[in-house]
XYZ file of C-alpha atoms in Angstrom:
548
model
C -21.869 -5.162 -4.263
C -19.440 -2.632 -5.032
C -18.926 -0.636 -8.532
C -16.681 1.261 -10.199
C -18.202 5.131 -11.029
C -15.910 6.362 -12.525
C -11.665 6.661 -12.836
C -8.396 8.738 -14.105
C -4.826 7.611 -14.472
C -2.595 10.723 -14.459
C 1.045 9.751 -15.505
C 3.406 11.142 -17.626
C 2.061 9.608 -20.655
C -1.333 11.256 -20.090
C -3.627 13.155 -17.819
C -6.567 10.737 -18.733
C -7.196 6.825 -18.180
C -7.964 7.049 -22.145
C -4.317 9.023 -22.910
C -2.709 6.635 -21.164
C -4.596 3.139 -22.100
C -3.775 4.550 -25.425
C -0.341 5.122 -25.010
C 0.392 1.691 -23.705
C -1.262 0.430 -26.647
C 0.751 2.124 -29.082
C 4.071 0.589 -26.739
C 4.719 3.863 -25.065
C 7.033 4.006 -21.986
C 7.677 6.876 -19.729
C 10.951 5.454 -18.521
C 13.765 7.646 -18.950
C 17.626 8.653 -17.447
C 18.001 11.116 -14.715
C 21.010 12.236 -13.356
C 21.229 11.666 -9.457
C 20.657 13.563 -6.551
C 23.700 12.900 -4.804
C 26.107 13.955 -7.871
C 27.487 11.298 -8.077
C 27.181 9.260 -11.542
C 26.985 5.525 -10.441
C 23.946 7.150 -8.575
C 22.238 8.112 -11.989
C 18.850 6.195 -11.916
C 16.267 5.246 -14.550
C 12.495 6.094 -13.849
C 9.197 7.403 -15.002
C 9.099 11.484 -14.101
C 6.676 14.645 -14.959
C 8.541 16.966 -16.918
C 9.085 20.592 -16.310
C 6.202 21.451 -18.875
C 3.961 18.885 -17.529
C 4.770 19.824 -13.738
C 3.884 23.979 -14.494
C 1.076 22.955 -15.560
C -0.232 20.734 -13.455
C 1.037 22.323 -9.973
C -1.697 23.915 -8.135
C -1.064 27.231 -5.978
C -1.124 26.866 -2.598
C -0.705 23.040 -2.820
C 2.577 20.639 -2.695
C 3.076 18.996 -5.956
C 1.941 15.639 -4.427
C -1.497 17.316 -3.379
C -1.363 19.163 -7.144
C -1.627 15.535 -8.423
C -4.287 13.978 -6.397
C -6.333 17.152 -6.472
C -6.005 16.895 -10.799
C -6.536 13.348 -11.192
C -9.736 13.578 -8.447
C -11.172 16.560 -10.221
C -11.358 14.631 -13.302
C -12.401 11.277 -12.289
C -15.370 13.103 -11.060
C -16.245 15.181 -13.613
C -19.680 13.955 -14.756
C -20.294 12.308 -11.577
C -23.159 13.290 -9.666
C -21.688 12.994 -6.519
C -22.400 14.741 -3.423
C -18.902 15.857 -1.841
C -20.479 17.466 1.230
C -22.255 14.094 2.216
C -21.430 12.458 5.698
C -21.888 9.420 3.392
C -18.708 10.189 1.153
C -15.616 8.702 2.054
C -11.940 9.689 0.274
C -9.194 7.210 0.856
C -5.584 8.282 -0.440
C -2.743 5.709 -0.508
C 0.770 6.439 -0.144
C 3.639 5.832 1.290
C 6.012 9.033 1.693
C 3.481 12.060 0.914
C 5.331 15.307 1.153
C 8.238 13.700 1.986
C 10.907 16.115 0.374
C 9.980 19.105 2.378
C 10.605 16.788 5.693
C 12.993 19.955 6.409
C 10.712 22.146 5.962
C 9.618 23.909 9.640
C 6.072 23.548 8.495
C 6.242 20.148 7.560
C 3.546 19.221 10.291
C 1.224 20.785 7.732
C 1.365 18.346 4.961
C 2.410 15.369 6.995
C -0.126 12.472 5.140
C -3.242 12.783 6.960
C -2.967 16.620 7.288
C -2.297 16.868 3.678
C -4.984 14.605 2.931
C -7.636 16.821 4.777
C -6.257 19.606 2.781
C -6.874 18.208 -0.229
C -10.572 16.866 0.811
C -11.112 20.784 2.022
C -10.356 22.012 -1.307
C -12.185 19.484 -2.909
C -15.539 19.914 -0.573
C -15.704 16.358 1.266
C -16.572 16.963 4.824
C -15.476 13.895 6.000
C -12.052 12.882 7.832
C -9.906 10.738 5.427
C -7.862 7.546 5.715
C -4.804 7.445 4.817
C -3.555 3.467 3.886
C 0.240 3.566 4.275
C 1.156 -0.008 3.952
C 4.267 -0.044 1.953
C 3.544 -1.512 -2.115
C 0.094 -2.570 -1.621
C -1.459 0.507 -0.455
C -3.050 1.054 -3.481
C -4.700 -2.391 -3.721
C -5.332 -2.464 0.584
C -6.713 1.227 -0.177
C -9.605 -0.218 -2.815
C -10.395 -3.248 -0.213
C -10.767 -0.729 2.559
C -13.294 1.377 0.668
C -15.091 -1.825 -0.710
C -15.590 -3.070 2.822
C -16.787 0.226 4.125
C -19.241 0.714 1.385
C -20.327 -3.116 1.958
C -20.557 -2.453 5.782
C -22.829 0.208 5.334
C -20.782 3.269 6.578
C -20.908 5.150 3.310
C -22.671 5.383 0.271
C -19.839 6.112 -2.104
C -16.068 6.207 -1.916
C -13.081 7.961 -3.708
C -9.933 6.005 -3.471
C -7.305 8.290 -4.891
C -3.146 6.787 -4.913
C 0.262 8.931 -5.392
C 3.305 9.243 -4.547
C 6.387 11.352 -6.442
C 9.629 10.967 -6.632
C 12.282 12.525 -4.298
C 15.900 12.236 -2.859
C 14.709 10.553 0.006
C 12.907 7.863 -2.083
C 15.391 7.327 -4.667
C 18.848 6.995 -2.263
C 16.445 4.342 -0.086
C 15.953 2.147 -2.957
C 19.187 2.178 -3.715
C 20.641 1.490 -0.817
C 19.006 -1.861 -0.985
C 20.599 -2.257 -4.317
C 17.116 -2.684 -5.670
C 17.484 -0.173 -8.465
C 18.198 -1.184 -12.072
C 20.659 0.856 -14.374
C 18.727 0.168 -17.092
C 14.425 -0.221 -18.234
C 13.346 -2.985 -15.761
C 12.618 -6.533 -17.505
C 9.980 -7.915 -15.341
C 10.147 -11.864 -14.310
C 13.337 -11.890 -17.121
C 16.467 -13.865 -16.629
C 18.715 -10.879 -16.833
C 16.324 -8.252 -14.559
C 18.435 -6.609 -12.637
C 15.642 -4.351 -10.413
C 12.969 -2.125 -10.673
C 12.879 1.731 -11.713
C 10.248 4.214 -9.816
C 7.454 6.317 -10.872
C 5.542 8.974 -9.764
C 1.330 9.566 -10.861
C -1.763 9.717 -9.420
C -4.469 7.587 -10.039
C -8.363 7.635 -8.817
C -11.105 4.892 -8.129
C -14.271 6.292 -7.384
C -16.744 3.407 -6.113
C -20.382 3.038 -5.169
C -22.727 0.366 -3.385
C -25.122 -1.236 -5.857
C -28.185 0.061 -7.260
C -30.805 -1.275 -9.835
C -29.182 -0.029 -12.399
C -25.701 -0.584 -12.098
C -23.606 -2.524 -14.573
C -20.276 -2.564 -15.380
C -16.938 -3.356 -13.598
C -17.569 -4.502 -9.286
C -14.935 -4.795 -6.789
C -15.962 -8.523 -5.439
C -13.836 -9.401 -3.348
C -9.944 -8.156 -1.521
C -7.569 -10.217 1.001
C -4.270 -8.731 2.507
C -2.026 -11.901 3.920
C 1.357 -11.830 5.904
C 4.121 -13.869 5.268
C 5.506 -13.560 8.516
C 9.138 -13.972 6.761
C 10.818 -11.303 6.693
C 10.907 -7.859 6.686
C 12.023 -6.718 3.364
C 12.460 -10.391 1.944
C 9.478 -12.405 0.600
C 8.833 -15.716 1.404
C 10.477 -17.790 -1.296
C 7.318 -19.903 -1.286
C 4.853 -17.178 -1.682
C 2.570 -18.521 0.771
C 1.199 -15.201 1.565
C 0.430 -14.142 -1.656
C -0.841 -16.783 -2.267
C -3.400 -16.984 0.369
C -4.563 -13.711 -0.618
C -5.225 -14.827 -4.496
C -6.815 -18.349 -3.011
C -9.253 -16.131 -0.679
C -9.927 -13.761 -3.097
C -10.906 -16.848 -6.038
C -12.686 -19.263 -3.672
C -15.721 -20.282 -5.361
C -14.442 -18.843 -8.476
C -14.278 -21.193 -11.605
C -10.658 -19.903 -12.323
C -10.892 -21.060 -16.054
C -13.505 -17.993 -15.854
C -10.240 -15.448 -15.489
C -8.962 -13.463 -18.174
C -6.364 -12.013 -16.526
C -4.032 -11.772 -13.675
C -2.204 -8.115 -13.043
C 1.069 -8.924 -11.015
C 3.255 -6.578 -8.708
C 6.168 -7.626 -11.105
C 8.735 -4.858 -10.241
C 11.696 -7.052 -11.767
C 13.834 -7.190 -8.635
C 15.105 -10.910 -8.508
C 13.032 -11.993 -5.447
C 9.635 -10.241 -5.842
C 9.253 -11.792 -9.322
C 10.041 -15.452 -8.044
C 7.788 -15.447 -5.156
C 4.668 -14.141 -7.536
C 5.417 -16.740 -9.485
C 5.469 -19.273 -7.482
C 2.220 -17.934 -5.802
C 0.411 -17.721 -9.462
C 1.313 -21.684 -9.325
C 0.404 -22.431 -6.269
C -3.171 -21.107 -6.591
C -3.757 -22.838 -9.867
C -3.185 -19.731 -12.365
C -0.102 -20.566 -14.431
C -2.436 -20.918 -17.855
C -4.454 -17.151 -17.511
C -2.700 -14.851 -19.222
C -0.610 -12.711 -17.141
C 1.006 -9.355 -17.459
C 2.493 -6.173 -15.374
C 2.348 -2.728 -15.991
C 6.247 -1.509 -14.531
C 8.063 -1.532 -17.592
C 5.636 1.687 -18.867
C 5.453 3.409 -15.176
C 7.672 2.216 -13.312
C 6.972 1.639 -9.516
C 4.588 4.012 -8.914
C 4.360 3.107 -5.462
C 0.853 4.535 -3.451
C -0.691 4.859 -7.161
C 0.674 1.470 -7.933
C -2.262 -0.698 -6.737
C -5.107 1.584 -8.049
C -3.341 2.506 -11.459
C -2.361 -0.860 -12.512
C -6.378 -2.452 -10.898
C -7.818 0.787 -13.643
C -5.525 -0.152 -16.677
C -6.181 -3.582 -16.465
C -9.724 -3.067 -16.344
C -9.982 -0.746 -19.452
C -7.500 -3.896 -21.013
C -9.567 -6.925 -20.005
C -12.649 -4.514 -21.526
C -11.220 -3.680 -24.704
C -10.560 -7.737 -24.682
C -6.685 -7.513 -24.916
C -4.301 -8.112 -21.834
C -1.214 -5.718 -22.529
C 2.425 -7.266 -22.920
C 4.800 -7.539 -20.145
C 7.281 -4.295 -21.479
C 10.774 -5.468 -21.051
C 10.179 -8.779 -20.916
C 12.215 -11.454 -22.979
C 12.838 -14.937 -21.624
C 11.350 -16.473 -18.672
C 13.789 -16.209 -15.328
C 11.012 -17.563 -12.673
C 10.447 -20.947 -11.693
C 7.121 -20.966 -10.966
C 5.062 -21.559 -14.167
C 3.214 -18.710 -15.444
C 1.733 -16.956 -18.879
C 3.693 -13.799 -19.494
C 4.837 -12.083 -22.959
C 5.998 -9.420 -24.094
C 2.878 -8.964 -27.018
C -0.461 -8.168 -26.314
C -2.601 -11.032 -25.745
C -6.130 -11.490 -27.101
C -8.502 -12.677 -24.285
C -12.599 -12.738 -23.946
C -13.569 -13.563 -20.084
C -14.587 -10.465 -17.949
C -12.792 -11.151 -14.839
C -9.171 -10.821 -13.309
C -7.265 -10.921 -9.818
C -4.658 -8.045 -9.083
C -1.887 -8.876 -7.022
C 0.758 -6.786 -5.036
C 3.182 -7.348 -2.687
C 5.395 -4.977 -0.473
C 8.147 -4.526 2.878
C 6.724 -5.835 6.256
C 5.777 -8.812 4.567
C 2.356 -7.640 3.431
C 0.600 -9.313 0.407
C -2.503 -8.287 -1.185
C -4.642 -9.287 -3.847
C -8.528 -8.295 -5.114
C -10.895 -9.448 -7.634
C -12.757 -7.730 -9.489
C -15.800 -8.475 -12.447
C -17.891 -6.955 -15.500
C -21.327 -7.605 -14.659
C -20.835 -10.405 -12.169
C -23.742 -11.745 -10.359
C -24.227 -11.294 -6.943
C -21.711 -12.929 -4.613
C -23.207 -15.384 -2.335
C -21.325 -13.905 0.947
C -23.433 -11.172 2.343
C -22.293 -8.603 4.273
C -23.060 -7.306 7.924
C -22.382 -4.514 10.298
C -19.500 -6.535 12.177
C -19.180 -6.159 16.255
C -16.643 -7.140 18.387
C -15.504 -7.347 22.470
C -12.288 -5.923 23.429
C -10.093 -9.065 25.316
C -7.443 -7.424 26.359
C -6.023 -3.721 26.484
C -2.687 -1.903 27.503
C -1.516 1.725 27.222
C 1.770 2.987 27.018
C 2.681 6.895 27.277
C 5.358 9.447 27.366
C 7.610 9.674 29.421
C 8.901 5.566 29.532
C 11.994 3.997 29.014
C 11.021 1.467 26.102
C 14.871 -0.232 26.774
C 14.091 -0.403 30.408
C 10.518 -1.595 29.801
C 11.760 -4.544 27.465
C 14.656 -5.849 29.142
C 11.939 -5.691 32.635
C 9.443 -6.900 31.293
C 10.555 -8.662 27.900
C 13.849 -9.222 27.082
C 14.767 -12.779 24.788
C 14.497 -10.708 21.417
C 17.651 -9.250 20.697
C 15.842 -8.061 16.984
C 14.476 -5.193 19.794
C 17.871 -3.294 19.482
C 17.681 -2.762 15.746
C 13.716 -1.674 15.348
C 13.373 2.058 14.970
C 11.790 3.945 17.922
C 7.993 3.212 16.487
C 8.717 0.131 16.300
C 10.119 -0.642 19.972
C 6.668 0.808 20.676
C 4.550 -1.337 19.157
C 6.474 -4.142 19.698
C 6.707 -3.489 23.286
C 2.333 -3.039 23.593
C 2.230 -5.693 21.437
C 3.931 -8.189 24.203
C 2.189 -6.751 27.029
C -0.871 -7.018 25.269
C -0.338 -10.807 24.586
C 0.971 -11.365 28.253
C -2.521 -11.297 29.402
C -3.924 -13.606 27.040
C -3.571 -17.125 27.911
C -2.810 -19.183 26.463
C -0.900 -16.922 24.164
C -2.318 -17.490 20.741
C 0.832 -18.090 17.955
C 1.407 -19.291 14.606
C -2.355 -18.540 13.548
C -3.920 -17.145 10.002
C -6.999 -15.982 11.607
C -5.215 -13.349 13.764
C -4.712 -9.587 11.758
C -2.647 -6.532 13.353
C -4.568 -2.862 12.519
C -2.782 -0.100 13.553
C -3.308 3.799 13.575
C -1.637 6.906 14.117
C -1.057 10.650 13.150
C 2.732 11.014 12.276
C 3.425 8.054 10.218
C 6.830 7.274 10.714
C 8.467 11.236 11.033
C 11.222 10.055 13.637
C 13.203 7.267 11.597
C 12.511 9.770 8.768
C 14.386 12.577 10.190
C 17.212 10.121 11.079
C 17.281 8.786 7.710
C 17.144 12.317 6.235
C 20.205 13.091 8.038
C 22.197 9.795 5.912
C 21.665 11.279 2.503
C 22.631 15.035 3.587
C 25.454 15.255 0.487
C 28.700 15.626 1.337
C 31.603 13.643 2.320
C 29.366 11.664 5.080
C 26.717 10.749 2.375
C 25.832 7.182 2.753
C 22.055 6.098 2.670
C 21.201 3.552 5.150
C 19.302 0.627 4.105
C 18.285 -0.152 7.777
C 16.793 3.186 8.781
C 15.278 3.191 5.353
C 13.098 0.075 5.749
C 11.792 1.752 9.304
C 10.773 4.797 7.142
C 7.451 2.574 6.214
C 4.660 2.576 9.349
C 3.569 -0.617 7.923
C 6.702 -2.225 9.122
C 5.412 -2.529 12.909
C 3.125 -4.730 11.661
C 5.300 -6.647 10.154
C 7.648 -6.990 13.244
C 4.612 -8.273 15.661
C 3.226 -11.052 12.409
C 7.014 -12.073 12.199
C 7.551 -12.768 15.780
C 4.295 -14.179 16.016
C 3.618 -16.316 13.530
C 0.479 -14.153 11.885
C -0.553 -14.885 8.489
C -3.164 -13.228 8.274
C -3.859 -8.926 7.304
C -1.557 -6.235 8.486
C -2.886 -3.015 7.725
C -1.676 0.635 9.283
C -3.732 3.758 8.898
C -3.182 7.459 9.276
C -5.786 9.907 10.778
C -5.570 13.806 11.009
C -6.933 13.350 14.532
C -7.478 9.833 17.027
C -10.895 9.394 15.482
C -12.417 6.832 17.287
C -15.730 6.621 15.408
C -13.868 5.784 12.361
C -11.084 3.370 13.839
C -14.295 1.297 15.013
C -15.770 1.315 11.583
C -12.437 0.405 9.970
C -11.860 -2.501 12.169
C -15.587 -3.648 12.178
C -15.223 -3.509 8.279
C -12.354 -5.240 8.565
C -13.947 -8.211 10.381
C -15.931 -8.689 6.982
C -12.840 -11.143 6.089
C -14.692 -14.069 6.738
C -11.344 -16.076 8.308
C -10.706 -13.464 10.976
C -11.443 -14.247 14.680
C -9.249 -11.488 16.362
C -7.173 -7.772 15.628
C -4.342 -6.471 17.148
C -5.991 -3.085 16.828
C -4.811 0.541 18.007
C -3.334 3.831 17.700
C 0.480 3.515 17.558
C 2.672 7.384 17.453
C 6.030 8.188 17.957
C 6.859 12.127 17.323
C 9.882 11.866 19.397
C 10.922 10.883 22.986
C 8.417 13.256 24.839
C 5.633 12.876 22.513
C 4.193 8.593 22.029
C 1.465 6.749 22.353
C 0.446 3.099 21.879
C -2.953 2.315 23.195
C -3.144 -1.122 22.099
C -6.498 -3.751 22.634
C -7.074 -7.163 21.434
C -10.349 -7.360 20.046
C -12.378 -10.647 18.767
C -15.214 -11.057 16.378
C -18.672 -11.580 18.175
């Protein structure tokens, strides 16, 4: 069993889980007017920022402000923890999804690209271990906590620190709203006049350990991440895989034991819907439910791990938090949301999140649960297949050769054609070729995240008369989205996760996907390391592994 240690939420409306539990309380918002990056006033946006006062203070020398906020919020979810850093048996997580991304100009940007940022950070903080970075879109806070849970349960470490942020930039801002998914005004989650969501920046730390005679208090029992194999940045109007994740996540659960479900809720028109059809589906429309974005915004990588912490101090203190910005009901599917506190006395919730690529994630956690019956092993597995695919190729020439009959090829940025590309020849050799399935997952790895479709997005929102953000490079600018692209054309329902290493670990990309195995309805991974620098500098070294 895993437990929660310790935690900090560090937002605008506090540097402490406590500050900011109490804030919310109290009806607090951080969600305020900013004037846009572009200059140009329809381009004026609403979100959740750090002011000036807050950022001087907070900013660390020598550090970007992204790595100021994790190293702040770490430092004091660990104070009083008697943790050893130094220990090969510590492992630090971060989530996000850009990192550093507004110094992308910057010539040393190679320095605090995600993974080399995040080794920074563990440097300055004494870990001696390599960290994972979880960059899968929305849910990487939530896929971040179920990564460290199934390491600690697989026996790899001891304890974990699962740390989420992301801040706000040009970059991020003109790619929301060139998918028109930004509202004008506060968002009003799952309302009939939402118009979208607003963004956030914070940092917010999980620090979890395997179970010891002693331990009480809140566990991490049980995570699922579920594809909907839909669409790309469009969820499935059904919800199906959201709700798959909630319905793995609760089987065996006596649901009427729930006080709570935490939603994604951002208040865009289609994300809303789909939860709550998926909250029906799985047979949760009487818990009380609630969602945090009308106070922080989208927070993005902190999203998952902020939102799992507040609603854990909440369903504690025995009092889910109101939906802020909520009025009348404009979902379909039948669930229990308000705007006012409501009073509640069971010990348990689910968290749910949802994100681009199609990804879906949900976890469950517990105060003082017994034991789950599911135990846990040190997973192995045989590798089926395998294919490599270096610099210098022709990916065009490759797939009309040796593909072709996709035409979807010609608009996939260049990490994409990649994967997509190993992907087929990977499933050439298998036969017969193994579609539509929900026991299949795709696990991918790399160094640079996405840097080339981010460099050619960069270039859209250079100001001037040529400014125009474009909403199709800016969906590529998630890793996660190759993932999506192989589940959607074939058929997988099952996890898509995509991980970022300072170096092609190998050790560690074994004990991810073993750990990963530990979801008991997966037979087989799509597993590898997937980078694309640029032109003369890619990789995909793909295998198809199975559970022995």
């Amino acid at each position: 069993m895993v437990y929660r240690i310790a935690d900090n939420v560090l937002t605008p409306l506090g540097a402490t889980t406590e500050e900011n539990y109490e804030a919310l309380k109290s009806g607090r918002s951080a969600l305020s007017s900013y004037a846009s990056y572009s200059g140009r006033k329809e381009d004026d946006y609403i979100a959740s920022r750090f002011s000036d006062e807050q950022k001087k203070k907070l900013k660390v020398k020598g550090l970007t402000w992204f790595e100021s906020l994790i190293y702040h919020s770490v430092k004091t979810a660990l104070s009083g923890c008697d943790i050893d850093l130094a220990s090969s048996r510590t492992l630090f997580v971060v989530s996000t999804t850009k990192t550093n991304i507004d110094q992308l100009s910057s010539p040393d940007y190679d320095k605090i690209q995600p993974a080399a940022s995040a080794k920074r950070i563990a440097e300055l903080l004494g870990i001696c271990t390599q960290p994972i970075v979880v960059c899968n879109a929305c849910i990487s806070g939530v896929a971040a906590i179920i990564t460290a849970q199934r390491m600690l349960n697989a026996g790899s470490y001891d304890t974990a620190i699962v740390v989420g942020c992301d801040v706000i930039s040009h970059f991020v801002v003109s790619g929301f709203q060139s998918l028109k998914a930004m509202s004008p005004e506060p968002c009003r989650p799952f309302d009939i006049e939402r118009l979208g969501l607003n963004l956030g920046e914070a940092a917010a730390t999980l620090i979890l350990g395997c179970q010891t005679k002693t331990d009480t208090g809140w566990q991490i029992v049980n995570g699922a991440l579920r594809n909907d194999a839909y669409h790309i940045s469009s969820p499935s109007p059904k919800g199906e895989g959201c709700a798959s994740a909630i319905q793995y996540v609760t089987k065996g659960v006596d649901l009427q034991t729930l006080s709570a479900v935490n939603v994604h809720g951002t208040a865009t028109m289609y994300n809303d819907q789909m939860e709550s059809k998926a909250i029906a589906a799985s047979g949760l429309s009487e818990i009380p439910m609630n969602t945090l974005k009308g106070y922080f915004g989208h927070t993005l990588g902190a999203s998952g791990i902020l939102e799992t912490i507040i609603t854990m101090h909440s369903v504690a203190h025995g009092e889910l938090l109101g939906t802020k910005g909520f009025s009348e009901i404009g979902v379909s599917g039948r669930v229990n949301i308000s705007a006012q506190p409501m009073p509640i006395s069971k010990q348990s919730f689910v968290k749910v999140i949802s994100g681009f690529g199609g990804c879906n994630a949900a976890v469950y956690c517990a105060l003082n649960a017994p034991s789950p019956s599911q135990q846990y092993t040190a997973n192995t597995y045989s590798v089926e297949h395998h294919v490599r695919i270096t610099s210098p190729s022709d990916l065009t020439e490759i797939y009309k050769q040796q593909i072709g009959n996709y035409p979807k090829f010609y608009k996939m940025d260049k990490l994409c054609q990649l994967g997509f590309i190993a992907s087929e020849l990977l499933l050439k050799q298998e036969n017969p070729r193994k579609e539509q399935c929900a026991d299949r997952a795709v696990v991918l790895f790399n160094h640079s995240s996405s840097v080339w479709v981010d460099r050619e997005y960069e270039r859209t929102i250079e100001v001037g008369e040529d400014y125009f953000p474009s909403p199709s490079l800016f969906v590529y600018t998630l890793p996660n989205i190759v993932c999506g692209e192989i589940a959607l054309r074939n058929g997988y329902h099952s996890e898509t996760s995509f991980y970022i290493l300072n170096t092609k670990d190998e050790e560690l990309m074994h004990n991810v996907l073993a750990s990963t195995f530990n979801d008991q309805s997966l037979q087989s991974i799509i597993a590898g390391w997937l980078d694309y620098k640029d032109e003369g500098n890619f990789e995909a070294d793909f295998k198809l592994i199975t559970k022995k």
